[in-house]
Short mmCIF file of C-alpha atoms in Angstrom, two decimals:
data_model
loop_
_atom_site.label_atom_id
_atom_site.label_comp_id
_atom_site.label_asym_id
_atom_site.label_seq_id
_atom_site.Cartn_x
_atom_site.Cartn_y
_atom_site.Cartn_z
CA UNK A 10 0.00 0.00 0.00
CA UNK A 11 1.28 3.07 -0.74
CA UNK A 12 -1.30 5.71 0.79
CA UNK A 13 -1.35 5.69 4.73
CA UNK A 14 -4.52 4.18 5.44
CA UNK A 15 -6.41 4.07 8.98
CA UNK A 16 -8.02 1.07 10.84
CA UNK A 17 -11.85 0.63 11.11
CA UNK A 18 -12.52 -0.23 14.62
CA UNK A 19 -12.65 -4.00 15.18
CA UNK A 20 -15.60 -3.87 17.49
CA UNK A 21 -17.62 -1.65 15.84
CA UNK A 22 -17.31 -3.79 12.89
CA UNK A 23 -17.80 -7.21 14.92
CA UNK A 24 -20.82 -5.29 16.38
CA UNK A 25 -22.68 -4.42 13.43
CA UNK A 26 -21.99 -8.11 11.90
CA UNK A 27 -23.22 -9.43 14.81
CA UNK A 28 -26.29 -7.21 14.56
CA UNK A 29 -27.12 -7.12 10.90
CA UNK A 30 -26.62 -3.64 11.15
CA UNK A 31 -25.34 -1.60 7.58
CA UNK A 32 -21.95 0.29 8.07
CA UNK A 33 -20.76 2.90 5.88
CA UNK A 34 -17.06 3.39 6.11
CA UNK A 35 -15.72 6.94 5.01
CA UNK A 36 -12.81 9.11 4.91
CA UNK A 37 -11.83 10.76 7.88
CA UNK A 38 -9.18 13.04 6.69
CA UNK A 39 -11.62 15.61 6.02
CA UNK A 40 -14.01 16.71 8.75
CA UNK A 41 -16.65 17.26 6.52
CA UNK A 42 -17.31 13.93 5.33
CA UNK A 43 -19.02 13.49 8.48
CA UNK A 44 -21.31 15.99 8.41
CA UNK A 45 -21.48 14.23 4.52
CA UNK A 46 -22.64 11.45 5.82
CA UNK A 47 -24.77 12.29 8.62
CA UNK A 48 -27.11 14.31 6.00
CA UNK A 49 -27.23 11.34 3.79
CA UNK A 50 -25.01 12.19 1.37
CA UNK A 51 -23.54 9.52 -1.09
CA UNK A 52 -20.23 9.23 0.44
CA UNK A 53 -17.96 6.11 1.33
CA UNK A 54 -18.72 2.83 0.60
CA UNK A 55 -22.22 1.03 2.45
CA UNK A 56 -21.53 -2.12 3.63
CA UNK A 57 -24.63 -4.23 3.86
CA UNK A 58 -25.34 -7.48 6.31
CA UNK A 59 -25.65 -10.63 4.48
#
């Protein structure tokens, strides 16, 4: 890998598979992308439960 990527929490993630619960992972490196996806925006990538 050449970009410096960050780590996705491993509970949150065991969490939400345990739960059938949708995550949508994002970039962090700009603030905004939370706001992003708070509002509903298309942003990130939507990872659905099986």
């Amino acid at each position: 890998l050449n970009r410096s990527l960050g780590v996705m929490d491993a509970t949150a993630a065991s969490m939400c598979k345990d739960n059938h619960l949708p995550m949508l992972v994002f970039d962090l490196s700009d603030p905004q992308n939370i706001v992003r996806a708070v509002r509903g925006e298309e942003i990130g990538t939507l990872v659905l439960p099986e």
